[in-house]
PDB file of C-alpha atoms in Angstrom:
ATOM      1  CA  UNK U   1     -58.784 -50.216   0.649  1.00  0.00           C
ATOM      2  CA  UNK U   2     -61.629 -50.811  -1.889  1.00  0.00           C
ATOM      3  CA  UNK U   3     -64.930 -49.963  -0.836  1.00  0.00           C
ATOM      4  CA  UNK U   4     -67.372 -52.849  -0.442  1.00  0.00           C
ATOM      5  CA  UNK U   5     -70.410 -52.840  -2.214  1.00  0.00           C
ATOM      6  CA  UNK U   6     -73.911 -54.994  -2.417  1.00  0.00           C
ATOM      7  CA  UNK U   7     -74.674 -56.651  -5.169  1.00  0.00           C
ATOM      8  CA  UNK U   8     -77.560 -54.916  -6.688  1.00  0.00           C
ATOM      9  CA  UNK U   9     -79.831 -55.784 -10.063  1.00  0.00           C
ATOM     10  CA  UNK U  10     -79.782 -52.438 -11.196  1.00  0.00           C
ATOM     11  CA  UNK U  11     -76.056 -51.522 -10.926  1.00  0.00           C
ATOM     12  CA  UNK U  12     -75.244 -54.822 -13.386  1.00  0.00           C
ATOM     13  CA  UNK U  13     -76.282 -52.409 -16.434  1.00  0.00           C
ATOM     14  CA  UNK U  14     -72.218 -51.015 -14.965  1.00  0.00           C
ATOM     15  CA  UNK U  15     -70.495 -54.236 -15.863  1.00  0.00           C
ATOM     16  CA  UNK U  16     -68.079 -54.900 -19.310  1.00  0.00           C
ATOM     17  CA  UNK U  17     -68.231 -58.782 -20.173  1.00  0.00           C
ATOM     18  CA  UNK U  18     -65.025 -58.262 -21.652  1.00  0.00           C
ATOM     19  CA  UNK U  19     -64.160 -61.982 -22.194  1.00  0.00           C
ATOM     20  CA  UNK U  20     -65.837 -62.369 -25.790  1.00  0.00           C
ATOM     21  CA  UNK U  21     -64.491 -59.111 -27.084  1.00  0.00           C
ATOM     22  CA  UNK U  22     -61.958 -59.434 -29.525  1.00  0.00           C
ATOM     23  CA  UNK U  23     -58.575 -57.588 -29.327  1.00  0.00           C
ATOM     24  CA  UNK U  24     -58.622 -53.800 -29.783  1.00  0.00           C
ATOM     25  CA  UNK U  25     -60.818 -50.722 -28.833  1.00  0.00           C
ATOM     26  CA  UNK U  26     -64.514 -51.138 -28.236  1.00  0.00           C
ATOM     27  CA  UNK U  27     -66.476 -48.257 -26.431  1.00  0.00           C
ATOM     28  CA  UNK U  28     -69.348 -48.497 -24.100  1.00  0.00           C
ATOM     29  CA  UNK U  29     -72.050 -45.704 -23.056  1.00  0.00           C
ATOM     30  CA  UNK U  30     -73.312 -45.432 -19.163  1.00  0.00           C
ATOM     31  CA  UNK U  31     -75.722 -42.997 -17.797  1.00  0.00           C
ATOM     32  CA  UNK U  32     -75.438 -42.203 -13.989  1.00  0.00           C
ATOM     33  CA  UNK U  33     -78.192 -40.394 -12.232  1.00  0.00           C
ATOM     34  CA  UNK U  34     -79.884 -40.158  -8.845  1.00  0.00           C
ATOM     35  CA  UNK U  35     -81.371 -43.600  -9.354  1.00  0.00           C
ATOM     36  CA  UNK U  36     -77.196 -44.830  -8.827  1.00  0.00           C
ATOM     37  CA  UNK U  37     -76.221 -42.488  -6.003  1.00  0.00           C
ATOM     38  CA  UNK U  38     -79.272 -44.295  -4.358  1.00  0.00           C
ATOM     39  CA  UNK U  39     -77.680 -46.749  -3.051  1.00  0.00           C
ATOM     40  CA  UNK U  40     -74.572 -45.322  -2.029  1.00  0.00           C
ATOM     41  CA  UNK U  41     -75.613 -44.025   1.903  1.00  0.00           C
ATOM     42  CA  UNK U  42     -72.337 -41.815   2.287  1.00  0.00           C
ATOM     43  CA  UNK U  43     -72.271 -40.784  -0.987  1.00  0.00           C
ATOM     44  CA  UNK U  44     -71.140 -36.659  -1.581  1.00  0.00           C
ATOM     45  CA  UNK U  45     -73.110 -36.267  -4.462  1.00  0.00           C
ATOM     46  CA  UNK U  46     -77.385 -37.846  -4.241  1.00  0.00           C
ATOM     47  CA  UNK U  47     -78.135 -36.468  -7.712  1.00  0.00           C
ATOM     48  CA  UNK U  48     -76.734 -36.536 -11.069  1.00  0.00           C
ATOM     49  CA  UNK U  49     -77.240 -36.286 -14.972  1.00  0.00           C
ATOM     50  CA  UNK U  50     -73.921 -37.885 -15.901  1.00  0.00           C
ATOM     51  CA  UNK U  51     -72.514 -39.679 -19.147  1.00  0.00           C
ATOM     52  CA  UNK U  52     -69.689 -42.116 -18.983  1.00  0.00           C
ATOM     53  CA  UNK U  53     -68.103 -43.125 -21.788  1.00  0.00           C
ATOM     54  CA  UNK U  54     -65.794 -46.111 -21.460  1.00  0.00           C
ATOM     55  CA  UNK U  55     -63.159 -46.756 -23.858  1.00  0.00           C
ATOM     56  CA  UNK U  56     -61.548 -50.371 -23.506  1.00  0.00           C
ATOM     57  CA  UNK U  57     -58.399 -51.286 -25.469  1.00  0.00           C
ATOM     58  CA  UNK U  58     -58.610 -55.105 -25.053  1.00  0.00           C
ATOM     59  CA  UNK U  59     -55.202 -56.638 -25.258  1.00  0.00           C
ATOM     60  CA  UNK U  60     -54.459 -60.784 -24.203  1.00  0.00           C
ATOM     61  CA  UNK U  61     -52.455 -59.733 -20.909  1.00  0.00           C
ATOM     62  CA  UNK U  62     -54.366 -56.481 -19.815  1.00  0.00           C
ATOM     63  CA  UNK U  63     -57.204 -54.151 -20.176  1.00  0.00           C
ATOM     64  CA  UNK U  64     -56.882 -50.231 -20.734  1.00  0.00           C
ATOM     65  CA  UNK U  65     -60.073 -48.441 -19.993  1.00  0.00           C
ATOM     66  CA  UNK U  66     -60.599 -44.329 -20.391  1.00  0.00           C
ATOM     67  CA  UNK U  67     -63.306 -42.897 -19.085  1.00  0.00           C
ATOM     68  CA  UNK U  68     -64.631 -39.627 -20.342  1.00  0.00           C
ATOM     69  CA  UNK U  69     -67.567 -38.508 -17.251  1.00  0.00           C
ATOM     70  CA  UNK U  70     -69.472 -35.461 -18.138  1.00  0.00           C
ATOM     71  CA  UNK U  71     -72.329 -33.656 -17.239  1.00  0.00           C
ATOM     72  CA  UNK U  72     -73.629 -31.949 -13.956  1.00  0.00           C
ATOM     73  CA  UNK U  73     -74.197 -32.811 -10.304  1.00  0.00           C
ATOM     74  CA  UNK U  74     -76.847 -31.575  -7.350  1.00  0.00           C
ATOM     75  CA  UNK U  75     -74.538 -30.149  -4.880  1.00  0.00           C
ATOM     76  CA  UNK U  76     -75.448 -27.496  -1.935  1.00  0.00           C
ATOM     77  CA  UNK U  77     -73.609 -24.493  -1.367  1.00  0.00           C
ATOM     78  CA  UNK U  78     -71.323 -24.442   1.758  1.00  0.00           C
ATOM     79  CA  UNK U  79     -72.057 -20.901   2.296  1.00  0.00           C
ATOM     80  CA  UNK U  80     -76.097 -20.560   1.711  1.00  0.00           C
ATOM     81  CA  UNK U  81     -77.140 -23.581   1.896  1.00  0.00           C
ATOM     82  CA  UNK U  82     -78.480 -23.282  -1.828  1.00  0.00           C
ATOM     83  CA  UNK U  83     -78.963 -26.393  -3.696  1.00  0.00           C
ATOM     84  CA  UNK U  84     -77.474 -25.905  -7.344  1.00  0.00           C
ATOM     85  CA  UNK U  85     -76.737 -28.108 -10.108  1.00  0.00           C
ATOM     86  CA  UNK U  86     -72.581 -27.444 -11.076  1.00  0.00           C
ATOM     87  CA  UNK U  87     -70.955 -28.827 -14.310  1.00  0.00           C
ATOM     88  CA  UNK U  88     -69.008 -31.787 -14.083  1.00  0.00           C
ATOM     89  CA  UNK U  89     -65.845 -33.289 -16.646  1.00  0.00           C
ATOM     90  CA  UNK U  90     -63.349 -35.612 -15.325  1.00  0.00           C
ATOM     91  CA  UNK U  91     -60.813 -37.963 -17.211  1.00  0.00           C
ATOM     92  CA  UNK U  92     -59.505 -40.991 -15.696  1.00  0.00           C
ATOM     93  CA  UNK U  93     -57.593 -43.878 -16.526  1.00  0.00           C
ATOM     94  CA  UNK U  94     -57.474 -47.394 -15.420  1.00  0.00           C
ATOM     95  CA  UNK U  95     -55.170 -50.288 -16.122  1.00  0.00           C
ATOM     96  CA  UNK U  96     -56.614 -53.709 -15.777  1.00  0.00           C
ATOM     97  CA  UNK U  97     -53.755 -56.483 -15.154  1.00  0.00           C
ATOM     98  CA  UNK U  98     -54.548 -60.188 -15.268  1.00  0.00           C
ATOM     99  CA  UNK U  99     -52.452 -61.760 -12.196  1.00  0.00           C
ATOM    100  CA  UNK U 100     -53.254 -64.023  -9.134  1.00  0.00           C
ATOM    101  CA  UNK U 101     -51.170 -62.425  -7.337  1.00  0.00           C
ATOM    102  CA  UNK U 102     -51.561 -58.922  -5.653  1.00  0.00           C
ATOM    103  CA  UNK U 103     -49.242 -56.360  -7.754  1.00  0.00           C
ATOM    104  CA  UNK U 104     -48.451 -52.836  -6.681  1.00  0.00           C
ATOM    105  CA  UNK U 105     -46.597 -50.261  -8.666  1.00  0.00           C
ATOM    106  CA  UNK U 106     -46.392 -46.667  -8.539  1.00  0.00           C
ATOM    107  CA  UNK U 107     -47.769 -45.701 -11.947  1.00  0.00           C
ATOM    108  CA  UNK U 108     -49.719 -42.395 -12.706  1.00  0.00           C
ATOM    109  CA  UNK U 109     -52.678 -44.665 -13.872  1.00  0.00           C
ATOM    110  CA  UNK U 110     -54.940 -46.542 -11.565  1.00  0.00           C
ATOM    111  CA  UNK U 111     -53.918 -50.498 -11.908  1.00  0.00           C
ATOM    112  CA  UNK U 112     -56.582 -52.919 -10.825  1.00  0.00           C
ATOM    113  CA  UNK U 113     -55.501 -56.688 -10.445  1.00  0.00           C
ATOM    114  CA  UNK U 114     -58.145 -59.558 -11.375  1.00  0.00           C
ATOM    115  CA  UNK U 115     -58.361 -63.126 -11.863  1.00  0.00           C
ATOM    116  CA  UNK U 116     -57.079 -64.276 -15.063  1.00  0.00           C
ATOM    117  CA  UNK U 117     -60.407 -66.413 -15.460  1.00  0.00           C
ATOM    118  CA  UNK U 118     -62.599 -63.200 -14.429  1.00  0.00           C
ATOM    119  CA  UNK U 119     -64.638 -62.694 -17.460  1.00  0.00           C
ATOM    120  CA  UNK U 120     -66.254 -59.207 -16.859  1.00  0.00           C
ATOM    121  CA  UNK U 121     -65.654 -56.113 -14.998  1.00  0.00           C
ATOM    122  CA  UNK U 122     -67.509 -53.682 -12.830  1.00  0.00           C
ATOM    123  CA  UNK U 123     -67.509 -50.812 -13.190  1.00  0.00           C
ATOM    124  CA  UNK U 124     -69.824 -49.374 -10.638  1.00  0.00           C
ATOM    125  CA  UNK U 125     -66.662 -48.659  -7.711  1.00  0.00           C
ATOM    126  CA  UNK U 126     -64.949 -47.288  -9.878  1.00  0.00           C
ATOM    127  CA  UNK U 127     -68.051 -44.595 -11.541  1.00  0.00           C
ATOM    128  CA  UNK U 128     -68.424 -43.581  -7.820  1.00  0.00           C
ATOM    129  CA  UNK U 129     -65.385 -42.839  -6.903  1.00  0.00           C
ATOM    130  CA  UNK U 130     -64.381 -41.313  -9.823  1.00  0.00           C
ATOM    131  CA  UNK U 131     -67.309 -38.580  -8.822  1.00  0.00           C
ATOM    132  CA  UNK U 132     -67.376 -38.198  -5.209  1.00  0.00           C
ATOM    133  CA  UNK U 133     -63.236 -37.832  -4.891  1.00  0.00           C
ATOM    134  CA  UNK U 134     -64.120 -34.888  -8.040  1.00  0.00           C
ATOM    135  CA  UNK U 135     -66.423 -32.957  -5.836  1.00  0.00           C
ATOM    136  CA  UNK U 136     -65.021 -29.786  -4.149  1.00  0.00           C
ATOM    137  CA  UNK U 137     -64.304 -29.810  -0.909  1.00  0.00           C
ATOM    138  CA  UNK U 138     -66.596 -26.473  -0.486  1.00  0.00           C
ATOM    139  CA  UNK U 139     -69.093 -26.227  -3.086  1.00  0.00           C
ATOM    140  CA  UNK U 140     -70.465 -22.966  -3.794  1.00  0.00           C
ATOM    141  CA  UNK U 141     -72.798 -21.379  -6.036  1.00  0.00           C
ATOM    142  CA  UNK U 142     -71.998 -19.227  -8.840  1.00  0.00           C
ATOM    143  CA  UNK U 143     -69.585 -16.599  -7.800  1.00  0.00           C
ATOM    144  CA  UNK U 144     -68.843 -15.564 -11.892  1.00  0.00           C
ATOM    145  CA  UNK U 145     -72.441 -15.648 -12.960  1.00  0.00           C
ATOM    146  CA  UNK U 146     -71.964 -18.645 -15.761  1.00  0.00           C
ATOM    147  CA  UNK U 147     -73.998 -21.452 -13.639  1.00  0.00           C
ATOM    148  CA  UNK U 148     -76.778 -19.020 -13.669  1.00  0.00           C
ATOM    149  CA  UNK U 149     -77.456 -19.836  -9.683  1.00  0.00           C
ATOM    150  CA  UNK U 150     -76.037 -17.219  -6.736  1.00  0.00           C
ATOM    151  CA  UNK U 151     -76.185 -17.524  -3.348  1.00  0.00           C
ATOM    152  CA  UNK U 152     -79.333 -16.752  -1.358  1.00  0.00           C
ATOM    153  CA  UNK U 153     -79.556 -13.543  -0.398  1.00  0.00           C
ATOM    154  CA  UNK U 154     -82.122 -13.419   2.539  1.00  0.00           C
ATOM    155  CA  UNK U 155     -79.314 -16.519   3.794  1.00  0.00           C
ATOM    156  CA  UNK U 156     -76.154 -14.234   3.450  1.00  0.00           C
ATOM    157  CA  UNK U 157     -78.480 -10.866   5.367  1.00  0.00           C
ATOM    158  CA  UNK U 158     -79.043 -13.259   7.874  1.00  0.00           C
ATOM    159  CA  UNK U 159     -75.441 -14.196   8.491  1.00  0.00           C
ATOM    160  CA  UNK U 160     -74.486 -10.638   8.396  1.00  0.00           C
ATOM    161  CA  UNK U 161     -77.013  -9.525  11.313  1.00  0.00           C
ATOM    162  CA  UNK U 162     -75.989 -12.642  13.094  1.00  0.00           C
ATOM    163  CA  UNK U 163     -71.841 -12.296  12.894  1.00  0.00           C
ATOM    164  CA  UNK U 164     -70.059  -9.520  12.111  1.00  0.00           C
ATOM    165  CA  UNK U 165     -66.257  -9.705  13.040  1.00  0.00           C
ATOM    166  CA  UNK U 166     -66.041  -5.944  13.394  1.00  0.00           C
ATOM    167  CA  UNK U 167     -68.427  -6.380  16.095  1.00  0.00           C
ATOM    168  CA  UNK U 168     -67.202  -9.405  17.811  1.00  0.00           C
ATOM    169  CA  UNK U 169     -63.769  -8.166  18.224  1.00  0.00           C
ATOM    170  CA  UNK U 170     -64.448  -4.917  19.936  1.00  0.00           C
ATOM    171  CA  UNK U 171     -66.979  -7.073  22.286  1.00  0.00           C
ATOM    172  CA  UNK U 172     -64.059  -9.197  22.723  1.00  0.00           C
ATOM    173  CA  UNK U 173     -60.887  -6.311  23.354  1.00  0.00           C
ATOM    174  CA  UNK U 174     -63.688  -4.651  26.228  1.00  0.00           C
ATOM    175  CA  UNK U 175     -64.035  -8.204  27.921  1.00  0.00           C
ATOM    176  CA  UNK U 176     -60.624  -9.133  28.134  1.00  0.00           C
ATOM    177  CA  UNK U 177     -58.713  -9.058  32.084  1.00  0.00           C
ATOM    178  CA  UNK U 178     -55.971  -6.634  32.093  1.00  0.00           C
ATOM    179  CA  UNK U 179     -53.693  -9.248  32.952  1.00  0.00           C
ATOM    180  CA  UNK U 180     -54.102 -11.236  29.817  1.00  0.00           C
ATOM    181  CA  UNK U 181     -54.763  -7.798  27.720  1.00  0.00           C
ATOM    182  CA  UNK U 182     -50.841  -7.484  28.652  1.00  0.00           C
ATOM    183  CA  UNK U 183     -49.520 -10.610  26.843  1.00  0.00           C
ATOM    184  CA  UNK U 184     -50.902  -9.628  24.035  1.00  0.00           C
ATOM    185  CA  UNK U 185     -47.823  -6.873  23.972  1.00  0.00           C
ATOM    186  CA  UNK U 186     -45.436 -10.318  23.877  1.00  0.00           C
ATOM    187  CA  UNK U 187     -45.747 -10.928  20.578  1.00  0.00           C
ATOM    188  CA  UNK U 188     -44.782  -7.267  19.301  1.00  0.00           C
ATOM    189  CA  UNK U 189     -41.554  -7.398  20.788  1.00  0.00           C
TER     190      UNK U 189
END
């Protein structure tokens, strides 16, 4: 289901009026920074210093656009809690086909079915997506030293002093009633 966005002044700078283009490959520049992400509530990433560079192959029955994003997002580390700025490249695809109708198809590239009287398209759905579904699930600073950031150490002392496993499961083997300490044998035999 395609996410539903408002209608916003500053997000029109995102849209190709691809209706006076003539046939064949024109390419179009985009930058996308914390000014976009701004009006995206749920949005994974808040801040950005991203180029997009759109590629359109204009042909009479469809649109082919490749999108080239590059450059680096603000993300926080799931282990410290360190804000750091990771590198970002992603290449996507997208098939635009002219049809009234709604048209499915299993293809490796993203189709996208408009009007045949549309006369532009929007890109800004597509920008977002194209970042947030990109983002790792558990960002984490620099564990090979090439992003220049690591993890905070006063953070990872702290989580030391406060949980160590060695620790919890000897508390936990001294707390545990005979009678359950006994099915624990179960599962040797």
């Amino acid at each position: 289901m395609p996410l539903k966005f408002i209608v916003v002044k500053n997000l029109k700078t995102y849209r190709i009026p691809f209706s006076g283009l003539s046939d064949g490959s024109h390419d179009f520049e985009f930058d996308v920074n914390e000014e976009f992400f701004s009006f995206f509530e749920h949005s994974l990433v808040k801040n950005a210093q991203l180029k997009v560079l759109v590629n359109l192959q204009k042909d009479p029955r469809y649109l082919s656009l490749d999108f080239d994003i590059s450059g680096k997002v603000e993300l926080n580390c799931d282990t410290c809690l360190n804000v750091f700025w990771a590198p970002f490249s992603q290449q996507e695809t997208v098939l635009v086909k002219f049809d009234n109708e709604e048209w499915e198809d299993d293809a490796e590239k993203e189709v996208i079915v408009i009007p045949p009287k549309q006369h532009e398209l929007d890109l800004v759905e597509l920008i977002y997506e194209f970042v947030n579904v990109h983002i790792p699930p558990y960002p984490k600073c620099d564990i090979d030293g090439e992003l220049g950031t690591e993890c905070d150490p006063e953070m990872l002392s702290y989580m030391e002093e406060v949980k160590s496993p060695t620790d919890e499961k000897e508390n936990n083997d001294q707390d545990i009633d005979p009678r359950w300490a006994a099915l624990k044998n179960i599962k040797n035999n």
